[in-house]
Short mmCIF file of C-alpha atoms in Angstrom, two decimals:
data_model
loop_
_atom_site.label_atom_id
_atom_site.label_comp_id
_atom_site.label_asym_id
_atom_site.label_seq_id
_atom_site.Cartn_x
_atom_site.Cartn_y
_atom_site.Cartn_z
CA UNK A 1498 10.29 -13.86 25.31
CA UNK A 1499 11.40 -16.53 23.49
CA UNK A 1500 13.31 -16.92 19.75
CA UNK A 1501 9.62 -18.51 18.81
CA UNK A 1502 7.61 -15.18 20.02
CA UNK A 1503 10.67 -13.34 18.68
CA UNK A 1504 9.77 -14.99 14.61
CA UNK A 1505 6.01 -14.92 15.66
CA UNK A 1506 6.12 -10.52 16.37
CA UNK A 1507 8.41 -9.94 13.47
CA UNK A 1508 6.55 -11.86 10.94
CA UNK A 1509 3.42 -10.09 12.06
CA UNK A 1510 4.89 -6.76 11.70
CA UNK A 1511 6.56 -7.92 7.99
CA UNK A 1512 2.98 -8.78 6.92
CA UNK A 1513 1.72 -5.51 8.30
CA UNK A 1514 4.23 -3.62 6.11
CA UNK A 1515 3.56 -5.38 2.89
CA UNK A 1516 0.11 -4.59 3.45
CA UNK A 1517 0.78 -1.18 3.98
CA UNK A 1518 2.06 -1.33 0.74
CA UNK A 1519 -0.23 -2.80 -1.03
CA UNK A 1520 -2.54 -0.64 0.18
CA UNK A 1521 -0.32 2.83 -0.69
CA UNK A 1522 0.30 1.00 -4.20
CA UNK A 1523 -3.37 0.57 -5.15
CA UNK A 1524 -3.95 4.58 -4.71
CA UNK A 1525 -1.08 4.81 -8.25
CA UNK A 1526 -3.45 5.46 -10.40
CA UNK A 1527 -2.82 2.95 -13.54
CA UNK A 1528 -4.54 3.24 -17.35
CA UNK A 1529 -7.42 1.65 -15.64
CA UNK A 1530 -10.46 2.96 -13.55
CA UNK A 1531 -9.96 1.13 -10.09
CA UNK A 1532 -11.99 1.95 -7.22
CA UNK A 1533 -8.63 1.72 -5.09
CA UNK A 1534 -7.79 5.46 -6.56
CA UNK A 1535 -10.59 6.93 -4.17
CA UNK A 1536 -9.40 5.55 -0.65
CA UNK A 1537 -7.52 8.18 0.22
CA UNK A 1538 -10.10 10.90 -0.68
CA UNK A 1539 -11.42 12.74 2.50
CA UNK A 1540 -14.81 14.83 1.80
CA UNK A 1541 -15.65 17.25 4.15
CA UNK A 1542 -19.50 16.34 5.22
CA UNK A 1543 -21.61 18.52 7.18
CA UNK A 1544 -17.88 20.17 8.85
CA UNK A 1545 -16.54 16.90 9.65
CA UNK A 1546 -13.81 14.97 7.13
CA UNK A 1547 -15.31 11.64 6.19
CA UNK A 1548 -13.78 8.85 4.19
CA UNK A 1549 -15.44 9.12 0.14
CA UNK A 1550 -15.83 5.34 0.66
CA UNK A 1551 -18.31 6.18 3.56
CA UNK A 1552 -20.61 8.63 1.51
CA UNK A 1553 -20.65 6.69 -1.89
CA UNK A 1554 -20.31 3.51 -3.49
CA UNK A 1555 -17.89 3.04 -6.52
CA UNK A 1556 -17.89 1.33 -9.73
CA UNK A 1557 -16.01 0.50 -12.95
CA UNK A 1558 -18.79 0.64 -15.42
CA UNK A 1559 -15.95 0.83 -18.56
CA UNK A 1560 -12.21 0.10 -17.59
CA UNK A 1561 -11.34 3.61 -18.57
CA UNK A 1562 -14.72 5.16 -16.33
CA UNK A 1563 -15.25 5.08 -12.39
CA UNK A 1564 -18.77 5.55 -11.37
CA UNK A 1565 -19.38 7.33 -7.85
CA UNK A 1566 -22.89 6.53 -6.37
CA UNK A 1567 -23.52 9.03 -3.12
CA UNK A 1568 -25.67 7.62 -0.56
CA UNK A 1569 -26.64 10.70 0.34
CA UNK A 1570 -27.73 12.64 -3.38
CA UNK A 1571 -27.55 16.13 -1.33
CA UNK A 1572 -23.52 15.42 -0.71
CA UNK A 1573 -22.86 14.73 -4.44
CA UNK A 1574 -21.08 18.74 -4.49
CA UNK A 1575 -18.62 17.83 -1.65
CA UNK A 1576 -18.16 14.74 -3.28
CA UNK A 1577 -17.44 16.52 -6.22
CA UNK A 1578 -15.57 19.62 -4.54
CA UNK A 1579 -12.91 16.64 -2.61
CA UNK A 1580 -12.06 14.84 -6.13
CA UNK A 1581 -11.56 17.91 -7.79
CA UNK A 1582 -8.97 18.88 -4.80
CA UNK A 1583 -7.24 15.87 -4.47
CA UNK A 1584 -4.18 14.40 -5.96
CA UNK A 1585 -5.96 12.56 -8.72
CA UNK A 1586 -5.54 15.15 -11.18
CA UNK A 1587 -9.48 13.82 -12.77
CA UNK A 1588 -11.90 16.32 -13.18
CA UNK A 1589 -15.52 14.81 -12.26
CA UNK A 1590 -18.60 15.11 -14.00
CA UNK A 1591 -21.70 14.90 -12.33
CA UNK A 1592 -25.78 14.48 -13.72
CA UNK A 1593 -27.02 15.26 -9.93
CA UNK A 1594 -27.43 11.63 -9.55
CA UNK A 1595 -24.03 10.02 -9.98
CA UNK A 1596 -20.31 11.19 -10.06
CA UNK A 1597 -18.22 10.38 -13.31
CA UNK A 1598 -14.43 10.05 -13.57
CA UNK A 1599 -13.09 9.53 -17.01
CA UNK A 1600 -9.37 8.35 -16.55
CA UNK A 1601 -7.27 9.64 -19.51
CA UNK A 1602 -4.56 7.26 -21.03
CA UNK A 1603 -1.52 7.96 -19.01
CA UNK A 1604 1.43 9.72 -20.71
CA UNK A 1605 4.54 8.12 -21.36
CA UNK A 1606 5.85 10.69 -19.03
CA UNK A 1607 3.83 10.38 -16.52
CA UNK A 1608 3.86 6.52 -16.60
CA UNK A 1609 7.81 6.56 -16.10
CA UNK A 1610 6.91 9.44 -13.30
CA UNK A 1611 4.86 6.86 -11.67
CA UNK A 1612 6.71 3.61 -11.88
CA UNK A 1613 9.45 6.42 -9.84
CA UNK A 1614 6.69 6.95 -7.33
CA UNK A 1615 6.24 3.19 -6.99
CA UNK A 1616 9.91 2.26 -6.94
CA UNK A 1617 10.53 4.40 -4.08
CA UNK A 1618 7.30 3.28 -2.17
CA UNK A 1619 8.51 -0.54 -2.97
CA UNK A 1620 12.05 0.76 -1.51
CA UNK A 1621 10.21 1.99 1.47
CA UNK A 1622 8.72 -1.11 2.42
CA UNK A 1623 11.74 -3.41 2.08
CA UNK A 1624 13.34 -0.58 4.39
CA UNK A 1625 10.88 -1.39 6.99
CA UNK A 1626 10.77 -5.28 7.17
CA UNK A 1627 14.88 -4.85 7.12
CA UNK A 1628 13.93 -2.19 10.33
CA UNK A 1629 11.59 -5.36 11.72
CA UNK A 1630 14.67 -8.30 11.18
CA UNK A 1631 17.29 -5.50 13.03
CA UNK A 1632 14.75 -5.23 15.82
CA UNK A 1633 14.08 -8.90 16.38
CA UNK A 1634 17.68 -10.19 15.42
CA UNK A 1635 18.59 -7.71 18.59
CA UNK A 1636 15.95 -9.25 21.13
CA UNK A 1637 17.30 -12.36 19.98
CA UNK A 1638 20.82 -11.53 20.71
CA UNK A 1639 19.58 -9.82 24.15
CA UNK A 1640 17.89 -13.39 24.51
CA UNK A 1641 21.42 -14.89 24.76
CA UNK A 1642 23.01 -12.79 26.88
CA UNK A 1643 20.95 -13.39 29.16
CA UNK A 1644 20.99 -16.67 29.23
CA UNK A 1645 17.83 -17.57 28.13
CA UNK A 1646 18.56 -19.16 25.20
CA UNK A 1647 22.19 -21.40 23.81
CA UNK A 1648 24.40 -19.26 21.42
CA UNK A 1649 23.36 -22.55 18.45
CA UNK A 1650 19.95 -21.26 19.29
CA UNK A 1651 20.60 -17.85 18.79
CA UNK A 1652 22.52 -19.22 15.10
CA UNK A 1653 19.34 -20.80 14.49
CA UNK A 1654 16.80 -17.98 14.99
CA UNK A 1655 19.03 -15.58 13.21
CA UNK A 1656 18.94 -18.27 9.97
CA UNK A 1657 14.99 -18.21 10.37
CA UNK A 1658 15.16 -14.57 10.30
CA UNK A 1659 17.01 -14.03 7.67
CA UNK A 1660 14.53 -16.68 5.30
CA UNK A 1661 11.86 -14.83 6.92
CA UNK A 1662 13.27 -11.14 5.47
CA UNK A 1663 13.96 -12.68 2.54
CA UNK A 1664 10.55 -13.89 1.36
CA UNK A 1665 8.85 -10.59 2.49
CA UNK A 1666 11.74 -8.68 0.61
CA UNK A 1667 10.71 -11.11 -2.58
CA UNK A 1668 6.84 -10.44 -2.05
CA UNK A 1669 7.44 -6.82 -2.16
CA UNK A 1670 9.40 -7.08 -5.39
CA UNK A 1671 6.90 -9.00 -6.79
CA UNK A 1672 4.28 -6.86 -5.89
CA UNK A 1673 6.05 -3.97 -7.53
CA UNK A 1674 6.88 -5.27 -10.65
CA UNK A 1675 3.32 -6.66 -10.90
CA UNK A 1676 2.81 -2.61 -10.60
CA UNK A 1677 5.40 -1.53 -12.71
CA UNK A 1678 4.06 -3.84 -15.61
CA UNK A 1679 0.40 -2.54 -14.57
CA UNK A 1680 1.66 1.05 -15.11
CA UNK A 1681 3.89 0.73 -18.57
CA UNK A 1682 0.46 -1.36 -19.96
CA UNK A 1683 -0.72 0.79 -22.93
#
């Protein structure tokens, strides 16, 4: 291993937690009717749990409306049964051909609940690429006691690190106050 594999793995793994939260950000449900809200849904189909996004397609006819198309129109009742279970808090309406999820305006409650929620998620995912610059900032220092690399090499790759953390760290706050805004939009 080398301090150029070292910057490689750990920006890999810094880009692999800023998706994750990206992806855990996009199921806060905002003001606004976003497909996003359904990816964690699970719909139990003929005994086995399938993803909703593998049964149905989903729309935003009006941005206050999502529109839930089954592929299958004789799963539209587990479609229904899983959104009525899950964390949404939307009760669906059905006309046996398509699914219909009115989104309410958010409370001002239940905004500043959420921006919470998304706070701590943000939190969580500066936590990890901090976890991912520890990790590699200790190969690197294994690196040189080894012998492998020159202690101005080691300075070096710990400098690069550091730049590296700090634009993921940035990203992520950017991403959550992009969310934060989304959230206190009325």
């Amino acid at each position: 291993m080398t301090i150029d594999t070292a910057m490689q793995e750990a920006e890999h793994k810094m880009e692999q937690a800023v998706t994750h939260l990206k992806d855990d950000l996009a199921g806060i449900r905002t003001g606004r009717a976003t497909p996003a809200v359904l990816n964690r849904v699970t719909v139990e189909y003929y005994g086995t749990p399938v993803p909703l996004n593998q049964l149905a397609s989903a729309s935003v006819p009006e941005p206050r409306l999502l529109q839930v198309q089954p592929f299958d129109k004789g799963a539209i009742g587990a479609i229904e049964k899983a959104i009525q279970s899950s964390d949404l808090g939307i009760t669906p309406s059905n006309d046996g051909n398509v699914i219909r999820l009115a989104f309410p305006p958010l409370t001002e409650e239940r905004r500043k609940e959420l921006v919470k929620q998304v706070h701590h998620r943000a939190e969580e995912g500066r936590v990890a690429v901090r976890n991912v610059r520890r990790h590699s900032k200790d190969e690197m220092e294994k690196l040189e006691r080894e012998g492998n690399i020159s202690e101005d090499d080691l300075m070096r790759g710990e400098k690069d690190l550091q730049k590296l953390t700090d634009r993921f760290v940035a990203e992520i706050d950017q991403i959550q106050g992009h969310k934060e805004q989304e959230l206190m939009e009325v």
